[in-house]
Amino acid sequence: CSDLTVDEYAEESKEMPDTLYEFENAEGWYPGNGVFVGDCMPYRKDDEYHVLYLKDRHHHRSKWGLGAHQWEHISTADLVHWEIHPPCLCTTRGGVDGYQVWAPGVTEKDGVYYMYYTGVNLDVAQSICLATSRDLYTWEKYEGNPVLLPGAWGAWREDAWSDCRDSMVFLDDDG
């Protein structure tokens, strides 16, 4: 097999198509191939429904063997024909969310979508992080993450399992 070449894995950003593939009837939908879906976060924008969901590959044994929950995105206009989009939020190697990303809450204000999510580091210390988007497809993580750590209400250490998760976000009357 002298024609065989192997490219080294690189985490650089690559241009992805808007839609990876399509399917019909989401009832009982399962991506298959060792992939599981959880923590679905539905969102309606104009006349289209979006579902951001937690993708769990091989029961936490993916991505460098570290876990790698990541957020995926599907959308539909009629709840029958669905489009599967590129991942919208992945772990950041060595970051506060380097092990997994969990449980987002999304809200919109003035054309900007705000996703508050749980970032989990390699020591399973959890914190609330922020990412923003203008279109629900492309998300940019806030450079100052995490935005919330437990205060007097909970013990937290960066180097040990520490709970701080599942944020709930909404706009009140003050905006």
PDB file of N, CA and C in Angstrom, residues 30-102:
ATOM      1  N   TYR A  30     -32.129   9.043  15.527  1.00  0.00           N
ATOM      2  CA  TYR A  30     -30.910   8.639  16.216  1.00  0.00           C
ATOM      3  C   TYR A  30     -29.787   8.689  15.198  1.00  0.00           C
ATOM      4  N   PRO A  31     -28.738   9.480  15.447  1.00  0.00           N
ATOM      5  CA  PRO A  31     -27.683   9.613  14.447  1.00  0.00           C
ATOM      6  C   PRO A  31     -26.940   8.319  14.147  1.00  0.00           C
ATOM      7  N   GLY A  32     -26.950   7.362  15.097  1.00  0.00           N
ATOM      8  CA  GLY A  32     -26.290   6.086  14.868  1.00  0.00           C
ATOM      9  C   GLY A  32     -24.784   6.154  15.010  1.00  0.00           C
ATOM     10  N   ASN A  33     -24.137   5.048  14.703  1.00  0.00           N
ATOM     11  CA  ASN A  33     -22.685   4.963  14.683  1.00  0.00           C
ATOM     12  C   ASN A  33     -22.034   5.377  16.008  1.00  0.00           C
ATOM     13  N   GLY A  34     -22.609   4.901  17.128  1.00  0.00           N
ATOM     14  CA  GLY A  34     -22.036   5.210  18.433  1.00  0.00           C
ATOM     15  C   GLY A  34     -22.317   6.612  18.927  1.00  0.00           C
ATOM     16  N   VAL A  35     -23.256   7.318  18.301  1.00  0.00           N
ATOM     17  CA  VAL A  35     -23.577   8.693  18.671  1.00  0.00           C
ATOM     18  C   VAL A  35     -24.926   8.723  19.379  1.00  0.00           C
ATOM     19  N   PHE A  36     -24.989   9.461  20.484  1.00  0.00           N
ATOM     20  CA  PHE A  36     -26.232   9.613  21.224  1.00  0.00           C
ATOM     21  C   PHE A  36     -26.568  11.088  21.340  1.00  0.00           C
ATOM     22  N   VAL A  37     -27.854  11.388  21.509  1.00  0.00           N
ATOM     23  CA  VAL A  37     -28.363  12.751  21.565  1.00  0.00           C
ATOM     24  C   VAL A  37     -28.926  13.011  22.951  1.00  0.00           C
ATOM     25  N   GLY A  38     -28.660  14.200  23.501  1.00  0.00           N
ATOM     26  CA  GLY A  38     -29.222  14.563  24.794  1.00  0.00           C
ATOM     27  C   GLY A  38     -29.334  16.058  24.957  1.00  0.00           C
ATOM     28  N   ASP A  39     -29.954  16.468  26.054  1.00  0.00           N
ATOM     29  CA  ASP A  39     -30.080  17.876  26.442  1.00  0.00           C
ATOM     30  C   ASP A  39     -30.515  18.766  25.283  1.00  0.00           C
ATOM     31  N   CYS A  40     -31.571  18.386  24.592  1.00  0.00           N
ATOM     32  CA  CYS A  40     -32.042  19.168  23.442  1.00  0.00           C
ATOM     33  C   CYS A  40     -32.527  20.548  23.873  1.00  0.00           C
ATOM     34  N   MET A  41     -32.155  21.559  23.113  1.00  0.00           N
ATOM     35  CA  MET A  41     -32.530  22.934  23.388  1.00  0.00           C
ATOM     36  C   MET A  41     -33.220  23.489  22.145  1.00  0.00           C
ATOM     37  N   PRO A  42     -34.579  23.442  22.116  1.00  0.00           N
ATOM     38  CA  PRO A  42     -35.297  23.952  20.939  1.00  0.00           C
ATOM     39  C   PRO A  42     -35.346  25.478  20.943  1.00  0.00           C
ATOM     40  N   TYR A  43     -35.381  26.046  19.749  1.00  0.00           N
ATOM     41  CA  TYR A  43     -35.449  27.494  19.606  1.00  0.00           C
ATOM     42  C   TYR A  43     -36.181  27.800  18.308  1.00  0.00           C
ATOM     43  N   ARG A  44     -37.091  28.764  18.350  1.00  0.00           N
ATOM     44  CA  ARG A  44     -37.802  29.155  17.132  1.00  0.00           C
ATOM     45  C   ARG A  44     -37.326  30.542  16.704  1.00  0.00           C
ATOM     46  N   LYS A  45     -36.934  30.630  15.445  1.00  0.00           N
ATOM     47  CA  LYS A  45     -36.505  31.896  14.856  1.00  0.00           C
ATOM     48  C   LYS A  45     -37.314  32.102  13.588  1.00  0.00           C
ATOM     49  N   ASP A  46     -38.101  33.155  13.569  1.00  0.00           N
ATOM     50  CA  ASP A  46     -38.992  33.430  12.441  1.00  0.00           C
ATOM     51  C   ASP A  46     -39.866  32.206  12.193  1.00  0.00           C
ATOM     52  N   ASP A  47     -39.840  31.655  10.988  1.00  0.00           N
ATOM     53  CA  ASP A  47     -40.677  30.487  10.673  1.00  0.00           C
ATOM     54  C   ASP A  47     -39.872  29.200  10.653  1.00  0.00           C
ATOM     55  N   GLU A  48     -38.766  29.168  11.353  1.00  0.00           N
ATOM     56  CA  GLU A  48     -37.926  27.977  11.359  1.00  0.00           C
ATOM     57  C   GLU A  48     -37.668  27.530  12.799  1.00  0.00           C
ATOM     58  N   TYR A  49     -37.656  26.227  12.977  1.00  0.00           N
ATOM     59  CA  TYR A  49     -37.379  25.630  14.285  1.00  0.00           C
ATOM     60  C   TYR A  49     -35.943  25.100  14.283  1.00  0.00           C
ATOM     61  N   HIS A  50     -35.239  25.377  15.349  1.00  0.00           N
ATOM     62  CA  HIS A  50     -33.863  24.919  15.517  1.00  0.00           C
ATOM     63  C   HIS A  50     -33.796  24.059  16.766  1.00  0.00           C
ATOM     64  N   VAL A  51     -32.989  23.024  16.726  1.00  0.00           N
ATOM     65  CA  VAL A  51     -32.722  22.225  17.915  1.00  0.00           C
ATOM     66  C   VAL A  51     -31.209  22.115  18.055  1.00  0.00           C
ATOM     67  N   LEU A  52     -30.700  22.665  19.142  1.00  0.00           N
ATOM     68  CA  LEU A  52     -29.305  22.469  19.503  1.00  0.00           C
ATOM     69  C   LEU A  52     -29.306  21.278  20.449  1.00  0.00           C
ATOM     70  N   TYR A  53     -28.408  20.346  20.243  1.00  0.00           N
ATOM     71  CA  TYR A  53     -28.422  19.154  21.086  1.00  0.00           C
ATOM     72  C   TYR A  53     -27.008  18.702  21.411  1.00  0.00           C
ATOM     73  N   LEU A  54     -26.916  18.008  22.518  1.00  0.00           N
ATOM     74  CA  LEU A  54     -25.653  17.471  22.982  1.00  0.00           C
ATOM     75  C   LEU A  54     -25.353  16.188  22.227  1.00  0.00           C
ATOM     76  N   LYS A  55     -24.205  16.157  21.590  1.00  0.00           N
ATOM     77  CA  LYS A  55     -23.773  14.967  20.859  1.00  0.00           C
ATOM     78  C   LYS A  55     -22.766  14.223  21.725  1.00  0.00           C
ATOM     79  N   ASP A  56     -23.076  13.000  22.026  1.00  0.00           N
ATOM     80  CA  ASP A  56     -22.197  12.157  22.850  1.00  0.00           C
ATOM     81  C   ASP A  56     -21.728  11.010  21.975  1.00  0.00           C
ATOM     82  N   ARG A  57     -20.456  11.035  21.624  1.00  0.00           N
ATOM     83  CA  ARG A  57     -19.907   9.988  20.762  1.00  0.00           C
ATOM     84  C   ARG A  57     -19.244   8.914  21.605  1.00  0.00           C
ATOM     85  N   HIS A  58     -19.639   7.709  21.401  1.00  0.00           N
ATOM     86  CA  HIS A  58     -19.001   6.544  22.022  1.00  0.00           C
ATOM     87  C   HIS A  58     -18.971   6.636  23.546  1.00  0.00           C
ATOM     88  N   HIS A  59     -20.057   7.127  24.137  1.00  0.00           N
ATOM     89  CA  HIS A  59     -20.190   7.218  25.600  1.00  0.00           C
ATOM     90  C   HIS A  59     -18.971   7.847  26.251  1.00  0.00           C
ATOM     91  N   HIS A  60     -18.655   9.048  25.873  1.00  0.00           N
ATOM     92  CA  HIS A  60     -17.593   9.867  26.470  1.00  0.00           C
ATOM     93  C   HIS A  60     -16.180   9.396  26.128  1.00  0.00           C
ATOM     94  N   ARG A  61     -16.005   8.602  25.128  1.00  0.00           N
ATOM     95  CA  ARG A  61     -14.667   8.090  24.831  1.00  0.00           C
ATOM     96  C   ARG A  61     -14.091   8.671  23.534  1.00  0.00           C
ATOM     97  N   SER A  62     -14.594   9.777  23.080  1.00  0.00           N
ATOM     98  CA  SER A  62     -14.096  10.369  21.839  1.00  0.00           C
ATOM     99  C   SER A  62     -13.138  11.514  22.110  1.00  0.00           C
ATOM    100  N   LYS A  63     -12.644  12.094  21.049  1.00  0.00           N
ATOM    101  CA  LYS A  63     -11.791  13.280  21.045  1.00  0.00           C
ATOM    102  C   LYS A  63     -10.646  13.143  22.035  1.00  0.00           C
ATOM    103  N   TRP A  64      -9.583  12.589  21.600  1.00  0.00           N
ATOM    104  CA  TRP A  64      -8.364  12.378  22.362  1.00  0.00           C
ATOM    105  C   TRP A  64      -8.617  11.471  23.574  1.00  0.00           C
ATOM    106  N   GLY A  65      -9.723  10.724  23.581  1.00  0.00           N
ATOM    107  CA  GLY A  65     -10.036   9.857  24.707  1.00  0.00           C
ATOM    108  C   GLY A  65     -10.492  10.621  25.929  1.00  0.00           C
ATOM    109  N   LEU A  66     -10.887  11.875  25.761  1.00  0.00           N
ATOM    110  CA  LEU A  66     -11.217  12.723  26.905  1.00  0.00           C
ATOM    111  C   LEU A  66     -12.703  12.927  27.127  1.00  0.00           C
ATOM    112  N   GLY A  67     -13.535  12.548  26.224  1.00  0.00           N
ATOM    113  CA  GLY A  67     -14.963  12.751  26.442  1.00  0.00           C
ATOM    114  C   GLY A  67     -15.650  13.380  25.263  1.00  0.00           C
ATOM    115  N   ALA A  68     -15.554  14.663  25.152  1.00  0.00           N
ATOM    116  CA  ALA A  68     -15.988  15.415  23.985  1.00  0.00           C
ATOM    117  C   ALA A  68     -17.473  15.432  23.712  1.00  0.00           C
ATOM    118  N   HIS A  69     -18.235  15.840  24.670  1.00  0.00           N
ATOM    119  CA  HIS A  69     -19.586  16.265  24.308  1.00  0.00           C
ATOM    120  C   HIS A  69     -19.413  17.532  23.487  1.00  0.00           C
ATOM    121  N   GLN A  70     -20.234  17.681  22.486  1.00  0.00           N
ATOM    122  CA  GLN A  70     -20.225  18.913  21.704  1.00  0.00           C
ATOM    123  C   GLN A  70     -21.650  19.212  21.291  1.00  0.00           C
ATOM    124  N   TRP A  71     -21.893  20.455  20.873  1.00  0.00           N
ATOM    125  CA  TRP A  71     -23.241  20.864  20.488  1.00  0.00           C
ATOM    126  C   TRP A  71     -23.405  20.804  18.987  1.00  0.00           C
ATOM    127  N   GLU A  72     -24.448  20.117  18.576  1.00  0.00           N
ATOM    128  CA  GLU A  72     -24.810  19.994  17.171  1.00  0.00           C
ATOM    129  C   GLU A  72     -26.086  20.790  16.928  1.00  0.00           C
ATOM    130  N   HIS A  73     -26.489  20.890  15.664  1.00  0.00           N
ATOM    131  CA  HIS A  73     -27.596  21.761  15.287  1.00  0.00           C
ATOM    132  C   HIS A  73     -28.389  21.130  14.144  1.00  0.00           C
ATOM    133  N   ILE A  74     -29.697  21.015  14.334  1.00  0.00           N
ATOM    134  CA  ILE A  74     -30.608  20.618  13.258  1.00  0.00           C
ATOM    135  C   ILE A  74     -31.696  21.685  13.163  1.00  0.00           C
ATOM    136  N   SER A  75     -32.317  21.803  11.985  1.00  0.00           N
ATOM    137  CA  SER A  75     -33.380  22.800  11.812  1.00  0.00           C
ATOM    138  C   SER A  75     -34.419  22.292  10.825  1.00  0.00           C
ATOM    139  N   THR A  76     -35.598  22.898  10.908  1.00  0.00           N
ATOM    140  CA  THR A  76     -36.700  22.535  10.032  1.00  0.00           C
ATOM    141  C   THR A  76     -37.677  23.702   9.920  1.00  0.00           C
ATOM    142  N   ALA A  77     -38.374  23.778   8.816  1.00  0.00           N
ATOM    143  CA  ALA A  77     -39.432  24.761   8.654  1.00  0.00           C
ATOM    144  C   ALA A  77     -40.807  24.122   8.842  1.00  0.00           C
ATOM    145  N   ASP A  78     -40.881  22.782   8.676  1.00  0.00           N
ATOM    146  CA  ASP A  78     -42.183  22.120   8.708  1.00  0.00           C
ATOM    147  C   ASP A  78     -42.289  20.954   9.700  1.00  0.00           C
ATOM    148  N   LEU A  79     -41.250  20.708  10.490  1.00  0.00           N
ATOM    149  CA  LEU A  79     -41.190  19.614  11.466  1.00  0.00           C
ATOM    150  C   LEU A  79     -41.225  18.231  10.818  1.00  0.00           C
ATOM    151  N   VAL A  80     -41.069  18.187   9.499  1.00  0.00           N
ATOM    152  CA  VAL A  80     -40.995  16.913   8.771  1.00  0.00           C
ATOM    153  C   VAL A  80     -39.636  16.782   8.096  1.00  0.00           C
ATOM    154  N   HIS A  81     -39.233  17.778   7.344  1.00  0.00           N
ATOM    155  CA  HIS A  81     -37.964  17.764   6.629  1.00  0.00           C
ATOM    156  C   HIS A  81     -36.923  18.515   7.457  1.00  0.00           C
ATOM    157  N   TRP A  82     -35.865  17.827   7.838  1.00  0.00           N
ATOM    158  CA  TRP A  82     -34.854  18.371   8.736  1.00  0.00           C
ATOM    159  C   TRP A  82     -33.503  18.490   8.036  1.00  0.00           C
ATOM    160  N   GLU A  83     -32.762  19.524   8.403  1.00  0.00           N
ATOM    161  CA  GLU A  83     -31.398  19.706   7.920  1.00  0.00           C
ATOM    162  C   GLU A  83     -30.438  19.571   9.095  1.00  0.00           C
ATOM    163  N   ILE A  84     -29.351  18.873   8.867  1.00  0.00           N
ATOM    164  CA  ILE A  84     -28.326  18.712   9.883  1.00  0.00           C
ATOM    165  C   ILE A  84     -27.165  19.627   9.514  1.00  0.00           C
ATOM    166  N   HIS A  85     -26.796  20.482  10.447  1.00  0.00           N
ATOM    167  CA  HIS A  85     -25.775  21.498  10.206  1.00  0.00           C
ATOM    168  C   HIS A  85     -24.459  21.104  10.876  1.00  0.00           C
ATOM    169  N   PRO A  86     -23.378  21.772  10.526  1.00  0.00           N
ATOM    170  CA  PRO A  86     -22.089  21.509  11.188  1.00  0.00           C
ATOM    171  C   PRO A  86     -22.193  21.777  12.692  1.00  0.00           C
ATOM    172  N   PRO A  87     -21.278  21.214  13.471  1.00  0.00           N
ATOM    173  CA  PRO A  87     -21.292  21.458  14.921  1.00  0.00           C
ATOM    174  C   PRO A  87     -21.302  22.956  15.219  1.00  0.00           C
ATOM    175  N   CYS A  88     -22.023  23.341  16.263  1.00  0.00           N
ATOM    176  CA  CYS A  88     -22.092  24.767  16.587  1.00  0.00           C
ATOM    177  C   CYS A  88     -21.228  25.145  17.779  1.00  0.00           C
ATOM    178  N   LEU A  89     -20.884  24.193  18.651  1.00  0.00           N
ATOM    179  CA  LEU A  89     -20.021  24.507  19.787  1.00  0.00           C
ATOM    180  C   LEU A  89     -19.281  23.248  20.207  1.00  0.00           C
ATOM    181  N   CYS A  90     -17.968  23.312  20.177  1.00  0.00           N
ATOM    182  CA  CYS A  90     -17.130  22.158  20.522  1.00  0.00           C
ATOM    183  C   CYS A  90     -16.280  22.492  21.745  1.00  0.00           C
ATOM    184  N   THR A  91     -15.657  21.481  22.293  1.00  0.00           N
ATOM    185  CA  THR A  91     -14.754  21.685  23.416  1.00  0.00           C
ATOM    186  C   THR A  91     -13.519  22.452  22.945  1.00  0.00           C
ATOM    187  N   THR A  92     -12.845  23.101  23.885  1.00  0.00           N
ATOM    188  CA  THR A  92     -11.622  23.839  23.602  1.00  0.00           C
ATOM    189  C   THR A  92     -10.481  23.148  24.328  1.00  0.00           C
ATOM    190  N   ARG A  93      -9.608  22.525  23.590  1.00  0.00           N
ATOM    191  CA  ARG A  93      -8.511  21.772  24.199  1.00  0.00           C
ATOM    192  C   ARG A  93      -7.726  22.666  25.173  1.00  0.00           C
ATOM    193  N   GLY A  94      -7.639  22.208  26.426  1.00  0.00           N
ATOM    194  CA  GLY A  94      -6.920  22.943  27.448  1.00  0.00           C
ATOM    195  C   GLY A  94      -7.709  24.077  28.089  1.00  0.00           C
ATOM    196  N   GLY A  95      -8.950  24.288  27.656  1.00  0.00           N
ATOM    197  CA  GLY A  95      -9.750  25.402  28.174  1.00  0.00           C
ATOM    198  C   GLY A  95     -10.652  25.010  29.330  1.00  0.00           C
ATOM    199  N   VAL A  96     -11.407  25.996  29.807  1.00  0.00           N
ATOM    200  CA  VAL A  96     -12.352  25.728  30.898  1.00  0.00           C
ATOM    201  C   VAL A  96     -13.453  24.775  30.448  1.00  0.00           C
ATOM    202  N   ASP A  97     -13.585  24.601  29.138  1.00  0.00           N
ATOM    203  CA  ASP A  97     -14.541  23.636  28.584  1.00  0.00           C
ATOM    204  C   ASP A  97     -13.799  22.579  27.757  1.00  0.00           C
ATOM    205  N   GLY A  98     -12.610  22.213  28.200  1.00  0.00           N
ATOM    206  CA  GLY A  98     -11.762  21.282  27.449  1.00  0.00           C
ATOM    207  C   GLY A  98     -12.195  19.838  27.494  1.00  0.00           C
ATOM    208  N   TYR A  99     -13.074  19.485  28.419  1.00  0.00           N
ATOM    209  CA  TYR A  99     -13.547  18.098  28.527  1.00  0.00           C
ATOM    210  C   TYR A  99     -14.918  17.937  27.881  1.00  0.00           C
ATOM    211  N   GLN A 100     -15.845  18.801  28.274  1.00  0.00           N
ATOM    212  CA  GLN A 100     -17.194  18.704  27.720  1.00  0.00           C
ATOM    213  C   GLN A 100     -17.885  20.057  27.768  1.00  0.00           C
ATOM    214  N   VAL A 101     -18.921  20.209  26.943  1.00  0.00           N
ATOM    215  CA  VAL A 101     -19.831  21.349  26.995  1.00  0.00           C
ATOM    216  C   VAL A 101     -21.233  20.776  27.193  1.00  0.00           C
ATOM    217  N   TRP A 102     -21.971  21.357  28.140  1.00  0.00           N
ATOM    218  CA  TRP A 102     -23.297  20.827  28.499  1.00  0.00           C
ATOM    219  C   TRP A 102     -24.336  21.935  28.504  1.00  0.00           C
TER     220      TRP A 102
END
